[in-house]
mmCIF file of C-alpha atoms in Angstrom:
data_model
loop_
_atom_site.group_PDB
_atom_site.id
_atom_site.type_symbol
_atom_site.label_atom_id
_atom_site.label_comp_id
_atom_site.label_asym_id
_atom_site.label_seq_id
_atom_site.Cartn_x
_atom_site.Cartn_y
_atom_site.Cartn_z
ATOM 1 C CA ALA A 1 -14.209 -15.875 15.375
ATOM 2 C CA ALA A 2 -14.675 -18.915 12.946
ATOM 3 C CA LEU A 3 -11.535 -20.282 11.451
ATOM 4 C CA LEU A 4 -10.965 -20.718 7.851
ATOM 5 C CA PRO A 5 -12.075 -24.138 6.167
ATOM 6 C CA SER A 6 -9.951 -26.978 7.785
ATOM 7 C CA ARG A 7 -8.613 -27.808 4.298
ATOM 8 C CA ARG A 8 -4.794 -27.391 4.740
ATOM 9 C CA PRO A 9 -2.306 -26.980 1.995
ATOM 10 C CA LYS A 10 0.074 -29.998 1.267
ATOM 11 C CA SER A 11 3.053 -27.597 1.733
ATOM 12 C CA THR A 12 3.617 -23.867 2.217
ATOM 13 C CA ARG A 13 4.916 -22.355 -1.056
ATOM 14 C CA PRO A 14 8.543 -21.115 -0.727
ATOM 15 C CA ILE A 15 8.796 -17.568 -1.964
ATOM 16 C CA ALA A 16 12.253 -16.016 -2.628
ATOM 17 C CA VAL A 17 12.670 -12.933 -0.416
ATOM 18 C CA GLY A 18 15.896 -11.447 0.775
ATOM 19 C CA PRO A 19 17.602 -8.484 2.293
ATOM 20 C CA PRO A 20 15.814 -4.987 1.991
ATOM 21 C CA ALA A 21 16.618 -2.864 -0.873
ATOM 22 C CA THR A 22 19.778 -0.873 -0.816
ATOM 23 C CA ALA A 23 19.956 2.373 1.269
ATOM 24 C CA ALA A 24 19.594 4.440 -1.927
ATOM 25 C CA ALA A 25 16.178 2.931 -2.263
ATOM 26 C CA LEU A 26 14.927 3.701 1.386
ATOM 27 C CA ALA A 27 12.228 5.996 0.185
ATOM 28 C CA PRO A 28 8.568 5.636 1.469
ATOM 29 C CA ALA A 29 5.549 4.156 -0.330
ATOM 30 C CA MET A 30 2.568 6.531 -0.569
ATOM 31 C CA GLY A 31 -1.137 7.111 -1.395
ATOM 32 C CA ILE A 32 -1.609 9.056 -4.580
ATOM 33 C CA ALA A 33 -4.020 12.104 -4.458
ATOM 34 C CA ASP A 34 -6.947 11.701 -6.954
ATOM 35 C CA ALA A 35 -5.490 8.361 -8.520
ATOM 36 C CA HIS A 36 -9.080 6.824 -8.277
ATOM 37 C CA PRO A 37 -11.138 9.289 -9.875
ATOM 38 C CA MET A 38 -8.593 10.565 -12.446
ATOM 39 C CA ALA A 39 -7.153 7.379 -13.806
ATOM 40 C CA LEU A 40 -8.041 4.012 -12.121
ATOM 41 C CA SER A 41 -11.959 4.305 -12.297
ATOM 42 C CA HIS A 42 -11.475 4.417 -16.129
ATOM 43 C CA ALA A 43 -9.855 1.239 -16.325
ATOM 44 C CA LYS A 44 -11.542 -0.796 -13.824
ATOM 45 C CA VAL A 45 -13.429 -4.110 -14.514
ATOM 46 C CA GLU A 46 -15.519 -5.662 -11.727
ATOM 47 C CA THR A 47 -14.110 -8.952 -10.499
ATOM 48 C CA GLN A 48 -14.504 -11.603 -7.670
ATOM 49 C CA PRO A 49 -12.036 -13.850 -5.673
ATOM 50 C CA SER A 50 -13.585 -16.960 -7.663
ATOM 51 C CA GLU A 51 -12.198 -15.627 -10.985
ATOM 52 C CA HIS A 52 -8.721 -15.892 -9.671
ATOM 53 C CA ASN A 53 -8.539 -19.659 -9.248
ATOM 54 C CA GLY A 54 -5.004 -20.970 -9.576
ATOM 55 C CA ARG A 55 -3.566 -17.541 -9.320
ATOM 56 C CA THR A 56 -1.356 -16.079 -6.324
ATOM 57 C CA VAL A 57 -2.121 -13.001 -4.844
ATOM 58 C CA ALA A 58 -0.699 -10.772 -2.229
ATOM 59 C CA ILE A 59 -3.170 -8.848 0.117
ATOM 60 C CA ASP A 60 -2.010 -5.496 1.447
ATOM 61 C CA ILE A 61 -3.761 -6.317 4.856
ATOM 62 C CA ALA A 62 -3.000 -2.964 6.389
ATOM 63 C CA SER A 63 -5.687 -1.468 4.107
ATOM 64 C CA TRP A 64 -8.574 -3.480 5.913
ATOM 65 C CA VAL A 65 -6.931 -3.172 9.378
ATOM 66 C CA LEU A 66 -7.525 0.420 9.878
ATOM 67 C CA ARG A 67 -11.226 0.234 8.640
ATOM 68 C CA LEU A 68 -12.191 -3.060 10.474
ATOM 69 C CA PHE A 69 -10.359 -3.259 14.087
ATOM 70 C CA ARG A 70 -12.212 -0.415 15.784
ATOM 71 C CA PRO A 71 -15.595 -1.740 16.233
ATOM 72 C CA ASP A 72 -16.170 0.807 19.011
ATOM 73 C CA ALA A 73 -15.432 3.896 16.909
ATOM 74 C CA PRO A 74 -18.619 5.753 15.349
ATOM 75 C CA ASP A 75 -19.682 4.987 12.022
ATOM 76 C CA TYR A 76 -18.705 8.246 10.740
ATOM 77 C CA PHE A 77 -15.070 7.345 11.535
ATOM 78 C CA ARG A 78 -15.247 3.779 10.477
ATOM 79 C CA SER A 79 -16.706 4.602 6.990
ATOM 80 C CA ASN A 80 -17.327 1.198 5.498
ATOM 81 C CA ALA A 81 -16.389 -0.876 8.320
ATOM 82 C CA THR A 82 -19.031 -3.806 8.887
ATOM 83 C CA PRO A 83 -20.841 -4.292 11.989
ATOM 84 C CA GLN A 84 -19.776 -7.781 12.740
ATOM 85 C CA GLY A 85 -16.512 -7.161 14.174
ATOM 86 C CA PHE A 86 -12.768 -7.123 13.322
ATOM 87 C CA ARG A 87 -12.008 -10.683 13.754
ATOM 88 C CA SER A 88 -15.118 -12.162 11.941
ATOM 89 C CA SER A 89 -14.680 -9.648 9.004
ATOM 90 C CA MET A 90 -10.997 -10.180 8.594
ATOM 91 C CA THR A 91 -11.772 -13.943 8.574
ATOM 92 C CA ARG A 92 -14.402 -13.664 5.660
ATOM 93 C CA LEU A 93 -11.831 -11.678 3.831
ATOM 94 C CA LEU A 94 -9.052 -14.322 3.897
ATOM 95 C CA SER A 95 -11.550 -17.179 3.455
ATOM 96 C CA ALA A 96 -13.033 -15.534 0.380
ATOM 97 C CA TRP A 97 -9.567 -15.319 -1.069
ATOM 98 C CA THR A 98 -7.904 -18.487 -0.224
ATOM 99 C CA ASN A 99 -11.317 -20.153 -1.522
ATOM 100 C CA GLY A 100 -11.268 -17.996 -4.591
ATOM 101 C CA CYS A 101 -7.550 -18.773 -5.293
ATOM 102 C CA GLY A 102 -8.018 -22.585 -4.677
ATOM 103 C CA SER A 103 -5.482 -23.018 -1.974
ATOM 104 C CA GLU A 104 -4.451 -21.352 1.359
ATOM 105 C CA ASP A 105 -0.658 -20.906 0.119
ATOM 106 C CA ARG A 106 -1.821 -18.915 -2.722
ATOM 107 C CA VAL A 107 -2.656 -16.027 -0.717
ATOM 108 C CA ILE A 108 0.227 -14.273 1.009
ATOM 109 C CA VAL A 109 -0.874 -11.809 3.889
ATOM 110 C CA VAL A 110 1.509 -8.749 4.004
ATOM 111 C CA LEU A 111 1.557 -6.454 7.301
ATOM 112 C CA ASP A 112 3.212 -2.982 7.868
ATOM 113 C CA GLY A 113 6.495 -3.139 9.612
ATOM 114 C CA GLY A 114 5.225 -0.839 12.384
ATOM 115 C CA ARG A 115 7.898 -1.785 14.916
ATOM 116 C CA PHE A 116 10.929 -1.210 12.390
ATOM 117 C CA ALA A 117 12.681 2.121 12.738
ATOM 118 C CA LEU A 118 11.528 3.714 9.482
ATOM 119 C CA LYS A 119 7.822 2.765 9.975
ATOM 120 C CA ALA A 120 7.778 3.689 13.587
ATOM 121 C CA ARG A 121 9.182 7.109 12.875
ATOM 122 C CA GLU A 122 6.015 7.626 10.191
ATOM 123 C CA HIS A 123 3.662 6.090 12.777
ATOM 124 C CA ALA A 124 4.914 9.157 15.037
ATOM 125 C CA ARG A 125 4.563 11.595 12.246
ATOM 126 C CA ARG A 126 1.071 10.635 11.476
ATOM 127 C CA GLY A 127 0.100 11.094 15.085
ATOM 128 C CA GLY A 128 0.195 7.507 16.421
ATOM 129 C CA GLY A 129 2.548 8.628 19.058
ATOM 130 C CA SER A 130 -0.173 10.706 20.914
ATOM 131 C CA GLU A 131 0.159 10.603 24.670
ATOM 132 C CA GLY A 132 -2.312 9.180 27.268
ATOM 133 C CA PRO A 133 -3.414 5.445 27.853
ATOM 134 C CA TRP A 134 -5.603 3.939 25.153
ATOM 135 C CA LEU A 135 -8.685 3.660 27.367
ATOM 136 C CA ASP A 136 -8.328 7.131 28.677
ATOM 137 C CA ARG A 137 -8.008 8.432 25.022
ATOM 138 C CA LEU A 138 -11.064 6.377 24.017
ATOM 139 C CA ALA A 139 -13.001 7.728 26.824
ATOM 140 C CA LYS A 140 -12.047 11.332 25.961
ATOM 141 C CA ALA A 141 -13.084 10.615 22.260
ATOM 142 C CA SER A 142 -16.501 9.397 23.477
ATOM 143 C CA LYS A 143 -17.068 12.388 25.651
ATOM 144 C CA HIS A 144 -16.484 14.660 22.645
ATOM 145 C CA ASP A 145 -18.963 12.428 20.802
ATOM 146 C CA ASN A 146 -21.593 12.750 23.365
ATOM 147 C CA ASP A 147 -20.933 16.703 23.687
ATOM 148 C CA GLY A 148 -21.569 17.290 19.941
ATOM 149 C CA GLU A 149 -18.083 17.875 19.068
ATOM 150 C CA PRO A 150 -17.301 15.477 16.189
ATOM 151 C CA ALA A 151 -14.231 17.215 14.921
ATOM 152 C CA ASP A 152 -12.352 16.875 18.270
ATOM 153 C CA ALA A 153 -13.741 13.228 18.627
ATOM 154 C CA LYS A 154 -12.545 12.290 15.052
ATOM 155 C CA ALA A 155 -8.904 13.598 15.774
ATOM 156 C CA ILE A 156 -8.697 11.359 18.808
ATOM 157 C CA TYR A 157 -10.066 8.186 17.009
ATOM 158 C CA GLU A 158 -7.698 8.726 14.121
ATOM 159 C CA ALA A 159 -4.895 8.687 16.777
ATOM 160 C CA LEU A 160 -6.379 5.583 18.340
ATOM 161 C CA ALA A 161 -6.554 4.055 14.819
ATOM 162 C CA TYR A 162 -2.929 4.645 13.774
ATOM 163 C CA PRO A 163 -1.083 2.553 14.426
ATOM 164 C CA PRO A 164 -3.415 -0.136 15.622
ATOM 165 C CA PRO A 165 -2.611 -1.876 18.820
ATOM 166 C CA PRO A 166 -0.228 -4.825 18.651
ATOM 167 C CA SER A 167 -2.860 -7.405 19.553
ATOM 168 C CA VAL A 168 -4.662 -6.795 16.103
ATOM 169 C CA PHE A 169 -1.498 -7.826 14.114
ATOM 170 C CA GLY A 170 -0.894 -10.642 16.575
ATOM 171 C CA TRP A 171 -4.162 -12.018 16.049
ATOM 172 C CA ILE A 172 -3.835 -11.756 12.195
ATOM 173 C CA ILE A 173 -0.451 -13.601 12.353
ATOM 174 C CA ALA A 174 -1.833 -16.317 14.698
ATOM 175 C CA HIS A 175 -4.888 -16.798 12.500
ATOM 176 C CA CYS A 176 -2.779 -16.999 9.294
ATOM 177 C CA ARG A 177 -0.344 -19.527 11.061
ATOM 178 C CA ALA A 178 -3.149 -21.680 12.143
ATOM 179 C CA ASN A 179 -4.763 -22.033 8.829
ATOM 180 C CA GLY A 180 -1.490 -22.215 6.652
ATOM 181 C CA ILE A 181 -1.781 -18.888 5.060
ATOM 182 C CA PRO A 182 1.671 -17.447 4.192
ATOM 183 C CA VAL A 183 2.234 -14.038 6.213
ATOM 184 C CA MET A 184 5.044 -11.698 6.058
ATOM 185 C CA VAL A 185 5.961 -8.336 7.749
ATOM 186 C CA ALA A 186 7.310 -5.601 5.538
ATOM 187 C CA PRO A 187 10.374 -3.653 6.734
ATOM 188 C CA PHE A 188 8.354 -0.436 6.102
ATOM 189 C CA GLU A 189 4.746 -0.158 4.267
ATOM 190 C CA ALA A 190 2.871 -3.114 3.278
ATOM 191 C CA ASP A 191 2.149 -1.728 -0.242
ATOM 192 C CA SER A 192 5.864 -1.621 -1.052
ATOM 193 C CA GLN A 193 6.537 -5.146 0.139
ATOM 194 C CA CYS A 194 3.424 -6.311 -2.190
ATOM 195 C CA ALA A 195 4.964 -4.391 -5.056
ATOM 196 C CA ALA A 196 8.320 -5.953 -4.571
ATOM 197 C CA LEU A 197 6.653 -9.534 -4.771
ATOM 198 C CA ALA A 198 4.850 -8.486 -7.974
ATOM 199 C CA LEU A 199 8.082 -7.049 -9.320
ATOM 200 C CA ALA A 200 9.771 -10.416 -8.452
ATOM 201 C CA GLY A 201 7.058 -12.533 -10.215
ATOM 202 C CA ALA A 202 6.056 -14.103 -6.818
ATOM 203 C CA VAL A 203 2.270 -12.986 -7.036
ATOM 204 C CA ASP A 204 0.104 -12.564 -9.977
ATOM 205 C CA ALA A 205 -1.924 -9.626 -8.314
ATOM 206 C CA VAL A 206 -2.097 -7.413 -5.387
ATOM 207 C CA VAL A 207 -5.507 -6.847 -3.330
ATOM 208 C CA THR A 208 -5.915 -3.619 -1.786
ATOM 209 C CA PHE A 209 -7.823 -0.686 -0.884
ATOM 210 C CA ASP A 210 -4.911 1.984 -1.547
ATOM 211 C CA GLY A 211 -4.580 3.713 -5.037
ATOM 212 C CA ASP A 212 -0.913 3.957 -5.346
ATOM 213 C CA LEU A 213 -0.061 -0.016 -6.074
ATOM 214 C CA SER A 214 -1.120 0.577 -9.967
ATOM 215 C CA PHE A 215 1.942 2.881 -10.149
ATOM 216 C CA TYR A 216 4.864 0.679 -8.895
ATOM 217 C CA SER A 217 7.310 -0.683 -11.187
ATOM 218 C CA GLY A 218 6.575 -4.387 -12.109
ATOM 219 C CA VAL A 219 3.089 -4.411 -10.786
ATOM 220 C CA ARG A 220 0.733 -5.817 -13.424
ATOM 221 C CA GLU A 221 -2.673 -6.228 -11.751
ATOM 222 C CA VAL A 222 -4.257 -4.642 -8.760
ATOM 223 C CA ILE A 223 -7.579 -5.620 -7.279
ATOM 224 C CA TYR A 224 -9.136 -2.916 -5.458
ATOM 225 C CA HIS A 225 -11.875 -3.264 -2.734
ATOM 226 C CA ASP A 226 -14.732 -0.868 -3.304
ATOM 227 C CA SER A 227 -14.280 1.520 -0.358
ATOM 228 C CA ARG A 228 -17.887 3.039 -0.523
ATOM 229 C CA ARG A 229 -20.206 2.438 2.116
ATOM 230 C CA GLY A 230 -22.376 -0.746 1.330
ATOM 231 C CA LYS A 231 -20.148 -2.221 -1.103
ATOM 232 C CA ALA A 232 -18.333 -4.720 1.020
ATOM 233 C CA GLY A 233 -17.341 -7.685 -1.077
ATOM 234 C CA VAL A 234 -17.169 -5.680 -4.275
ATOM 235 C CA TYR A 235 -13.818 -5.806 -6.009
ATOM 236 C CA TRP A 236 -12.501 -3.955 -9.210
ATOM 237 C CA ARG A 237 -9.509 -5.170 -11.192
ATOM 238 C CA VAL A 238 -7.093 -2.648 -12.825
ATOM 239 C CA ARG A 239 -4.465 -3.848 -15.244
ATOM 240 C CA THR A 240 -1.387 -1.479 -15.334
ATOM 241 C CA SER A 241 -1.480 -2.004 -19.351
ATOM 242 C CA ASP A 242 -4.965 -0.496 -19.309
ATOM 243 C CA LEU A 243 -3.783 2.767 -17.926
ATOM 244 C CA VAL A 244 -1.416 3.682 -20.723
ATOM 245 C CA ASP A 245 -1.825 4.683 -24.311
ATOM 246 C CA ARG A 246 -5.424 5.596 -24.224
ATOM 247 C CA THR A 247 -7.822 8.129 -23.084
ATOM 248 C CA LEU A 248 -8.707 8.118 -19.412
ATOM 249 C CA GLY A 249 -11.645 10.367 -18.706
ATOM 250 C CA THR A 250 -10.364 13.793 -19.383
ATOM 251 C CA LEU A 251 -6.595 12.568 -19.322
ATOM 252 C CA ASP A 252 -5.197 12.126 -22.998
ATOM 253 C CA VAL A 253 -2.089 9.637 -22.020
ATOM 254 C CA ASN A 254 -1.917 8.175 -25.673
ATOM 255 C CA GLY A 255 1.655 7.302 -26.257
ATOM 256 C CA PHE A 256 2.240 7.138 -22.535
ATOM 257 C CA THR A 257 4.180 4.040 -21.289
ATOM 258 C CA GLU A 258 3.950 2.685 -17.661
ATOM 259 C CA TYR A 259 6.990 4.775 -16.942
ATOM 260 C CA ASP A 260 5.557 7.855 -17.685
ATOM 261 C CA MET A 261 2.442 7.175 -15.843
ATOM 262 C CA ARG A 262 4.771 6.744 -12.752
ATOM 263 C CA THR A 263 6.367 10.049 -13.643
ATOM 264 C CA VAL A 264 3.114 11.749 -13.572
ATOM 265 C CA ALA A 265 1.702 9.940 -10.430
ATOM 266 C CA GLY A 266 4.842 10.728 -8.540
ATOM 267 C CA ALA A 267 4.100 14.444 -8.711
ATOM 268 C CA ALA A 268 0.409 14.027 -8.244
ATOM 269 C CA GLY A 269 0.571 14.380 -4.612
ATOM 270 C CA THR A 270 1.454 11.749 -2.070
ATOM 271 C CA ASP A 271 1.759 11.260 1.719
ATOM 272 C CA TYR A 272 5.573 12.333 1.397
ATOM 273 C CA CYS A 273 5.511 14.768 -1.464
ATOM 274 C CA SER A 274 2.672 17.389 -1.906
ATOM 275 C CA ARG A 275 1.759 18.211 -5.296
ATOM 276 C CA ILE A 276 2.495 21.601 -6.577
ATOM 277 C CA HIS A 277 -0.167 24.078 -5.591
ATOM 278 C CA MET A 278 -3.089 23.988 -8.015
ATOM 279 C CA CYS A 279 -1.311 21.511 -10.399
ATOM 280 C CA GLY A 280 -3.092 18.238 -10.431
ATOM 281 C CA TRP A 281 -3.326 15.335 -12.845
ATOM 282 C CA PRO A 282 -4.486 17.200 -15.983
ATOM 283 C CA THR A 283 -1.824 19.713 -15.632
ATOM 284 C CA LEU A 284 0.847 17.334 -15.064
ATOM 285 C CA VAL A 285 -0.199 15.207 -17.959
ATOM 286 C CA LYS A 286 -0.177 18.091 -20.305
ATOM 287 C CA TRP A 287 3.405 19.247 -19.071
ATOM 288 C CA LEU A 288 4.719 15.681 -19.724
ATOM 289 C CA ARG A 289 3.278 15.659 -23.121
ATOM 290 C CA SER A 290 4.550 19.017 -24.060
ATOM 291 C CA LEU A 291 8.258 17.970 -23.018
ATOM 292 C CA VAL A 292 8.332 15.010 -25.672
ATOM 293 C CA ASP A 293 10.882 15.436 -28.669
ATOM 294 C CA ALA A 294 13.251 13.397 -30.374
ATOM 295 C CA SER A 295 15.758 13.593 -27.525
ATOM 296 C CA HIS A 296 13.163 13.152 -24.830
ATOM 297 C CA PRO A 297 10.861 10.377 -25.952
ATOM 298 C CA PHE A 298 8.028 8.714 -24.101
ATOM 299 C CA GLY A 299 9.394 6.125 -21.464
ATOM 300 C CA SER A 300 12.974 7.662 -21.302
ATOM 301 C CA GLU A 301 14.897 8.856 -18.190
ATOM 302 C CA GLU A 302 15.853 12.028 -19.946
ATOM 303 C CA LEU A 303 12.064 12.938 -20.222
ATOM 304 C CA ARG A 304 11.485 12.337 -16.489
ATOM 305 C CA GLU A 305 14.500 14.651 -15.861
ATOM 306 C CA ARG A 306 12.998 17.333 -18.149
ATOM 307 C CA PHE A 307 9.644 16.779 -16.163
ATOM 308 C CA ILE A 308 11.186 17.132 -12.875
ATOM 309 C CA ALA A 309 13.133 20.264 -14.012
ATOM 310 C CA ARG A 310 9.614 21.621 -15.114
ATOM 311 C CA CYS A 311 8.072 20.696 -11.721
ATOM 312 C CA VAL A 312 10.737 22.403 -9.605
ATOM 313 C CA THR A 313 10.711 25.474 -11.882
ATOM 314 C CA GLU A 314 6.690 25.783 -11.361
ATOM 315 C CA ASN A 315 7.079 25.203 -7.734
ATOM 316 C CA ALA A 316 9.473 28.168 -7.421
ATOM 317 C CA ARG A 317 7.050 30.320 -9.233
ATOM 318 C CA LYS A 318 4.293 30.063 -6.632
ATOM 319 C CA PRO A 319 3.892 32.511 -3.953
ATOM 320 C CA ALA A 320 6.240 31.998 -1.121
ATOM 321 C CA ASP A 321 3.408 30.715 1.150
ATOM 322 C CA LYS A 322 2.661 28.037 -1.414
ATOM 323 C CA GLN A 323 5.873 26.618 -2.503
ATOM 324 C CA ARG A 324 6.588 23.095 -1.296
ATOM 325 C CA ALA A 325 9.819 22.799 0.839
ATOM 326 C CA ASP A 326 12.399 20.528 -0.412
ATOM 327 C CA TYR A 327 10.537 19.818 -3.395
ATOM 328 C CA GLU A 328 12.878 18.310 -5.757
ATOM 329 C CA ALA A 329 14.480 15.944 -3.056
ATOM 330 C CA SER A 330 10.798 14.819 -2.016
ATOM 331 C CA LEU A 331 9.917 14.314 -5.690
ATOM 332 C CA ARG A 332 12.969 12.143 -6.440
ATOM 333 C CA ALA A 333 12.374 10.255 -3.232
ATOM 334 C CA ASN A 334 8.864 9.316 -4.677
ATOM 335 C CA TYR A 335 10.227 8.160 -7.763
ATOM 336 C CA THR A 336 12.671 6.008 -6.058
ATOM 337 C CA ALA A 337 10.008 4.353 -4.103
ATOM 338 C CA PHE A 338 7.906 3.464 -7.176
ATOM 339 C CA GLU A 339 11.169 1.959 -9.079
ATOM 340 C CA GLN A 340 12.672 0.265 -6.020
ATOM 341 C CA PRO A 341 10.276 -0.389 -3.222
ATOM 342 C CA VAL A 342 11.383 -0.842 0.377
ATOM 343 C CA ALA A 343 11.158 -4.422 0.900
ATOM 344 C CA TRP A 344 12.632 -7.848 1.667
ATOM 345 C CA MET A 345 14.223 -8.572 -1.797
ATOM 346 C CA PRO A 346 15.879 -11.242 -3.530
ATOM 347 C CA PRO A 347 19.548 -10.747 -3.731
ATOM 348 C CA ALA A 348 21.115 -9.022 -6.772
ATOM 349 C CA GLY A 349 23.043 -10.903 -9.158
ATOM 350 C CA GLY A 350 22.030 -14.622 -9.010
ATOM 351 C CA ALA A 351 19.078 -16.638 -7.947
ATOM 352 C CA ALA A 352 17.718 -16.020 -4.612
ATOM 353 C CA PRO A 353 17.781 -18.872 -2.026
ATOM 354 C CA LYS A 354 14.624 -20.574 -1.288
ATOM 355 C CA MET A 355 12.944 -19.711 2.086
ATOM 356 C CA TRP A 356 9.644 -19.727 3.648
ATOM 357 C CA ILE A 357 7.822 -16.530 4.103
ATOM 358 C CA ASP A 358 6.373 -17.999 7.397
ATOM 359 C CA GLY A 359 6.696 -21.412 8.759
ATOM 360 C CA PRO A 360 8.823 -23.721 10.926
ATOM 361 C CA ASN A 361 11.822 -21.304 10.652
ATOM 362 C CA ALA A 362 9.913 -18.077 11.433
ATOM 363 C CA VAL A 363 11.604 -15.997 13.940
ATOM 364 C CA SER A 364 9.872 -13.859 16.482
ATOM 365 C CA LEU A 365 11.217 -10.440 16.629
ATOM 366 C CA VAL A 366 8.832 -8.542 18.634
ATOM 367 C CA GLY A 367 5.867 -10.218 20.168
ATOM 368 C CA ALA A 368 3.975 -12.010 17.663
ATOM 369 C CA THR A 369 5.865 -10.227 14.800
ATOM 370 C CA ARG A 370 7.523 -12.829 12.287
ATOM 371 C CA LEU A 371 10.067 -12.696 9.750
ATOM 372 C CA CYS A 372 11.543 -15.473 7.646
ATOM 373 C CA LEU A 373 14.865 -17.174 8.280
ATOM 374 C CA GLU A 374 17.357 -18.632 5.807
ATOM 375 C CA PRO A 375 17.257 -22.414 5.584
ATOM 376 C CA GLY A 376 20.228 -22.444 7.678
ATOM 377 C CA GLY A 377 18.592 -20.450 10.501
ATOM 378 C CA GLN A 378 20.077 -17.098 10.164
ATOM 379 C CA PRO A 379 17.767 -14.003 9.812
ATOM 380 C CA HIS A 380 18.040 -12.901 6.232
ATOM 381 C CA LEU A 381 18.443 -9.234 6.969
ATOM 382 C CA ALA A 382 21.511 -8.290 5.003
ATOM 383 C CA GLY A 383 23.641 -10.342 7.380
ATOM 384 C CA ARG A 384 22.450 -8.692 10.570
ATOM 385 C CA GLN A 385 19.553 -8.429 13.127
ATOM 386 C CA PRO A 386 17.782 -5.183 12.967
ATOM 387 C CA ARG A 387 17.874 -3.040 16.134
ATOM 388 C CA LEU A 388 14.359 -2.591 17.320
#
């Protein structure tokens, strides 16, 4: 694949990062059901990388990896993947944004931490731990395709695609390092790390496919790549301020704050906390509004607690086979993920030490996976090397 333009940055911009969030914050990130049609699509404005010159963006590269790296999977599985292949498509993505922002060091590539324990368990939960050698499983999927069994083939292709093989991430890291692009590996989900960078003020916007990033605390702007077929290279900007105190399609969120939108989004259905049966965005928005009074104003923790109690009650009213198990704990974990994303974060109570996201001090933990070191050379991982 062609490399990015040979122009190299004068220096790799240091970004303050540090230990992961505390144990209380070790809740997962998530995708949010119906976020695009119910909310985001009513606040989007088309944009292009060239409009972001001088800004710094984080790219949730995991959003693209699953769509691009399987050139041998059939079109119906790959959806909007381009026929040019993974490396060339990824190269064009990074080239577009480094040129658009004006410098390689204004684009921070963020990868899932698939080899850390928390994310590795999630890979297994989603089916990435399926048995069988890679090529054998691919041959089995192809046979199902040829035999007219697309559902069986799709299940195997999904297992093959999640997680992608280490060589995929190794190529991304090597490509970024060769071209002066900062790259970091999240301790868990890439979107959580991107949100943390936004919360810390290290980036101006996040580029992604996923619809959950607009609902993290501190994220002010998300640039979504259009996931529809034939829309490669089309981006939509959504500012968090445009999602509140207005009407979004059929949703009346007048008076809502960003905190209130996160309250609704956390209950709308995620990878880790299913929504209450037959209770989507319209119902949740109405519930929250109905609970507002002088003691529970918009934007308050008191209102969120009252909303949680309402959700727990409504879940318990459903037929036994429709109730969500451990619902309250899962819902609270969602809110923790929104407010305190799992990430390498600046130490609390004082200025964070300067360190490179990736550079001469990078340490190899597993294969080509890199994490930053403190200037003194010690891994900045709460004082200890993780067990991998």
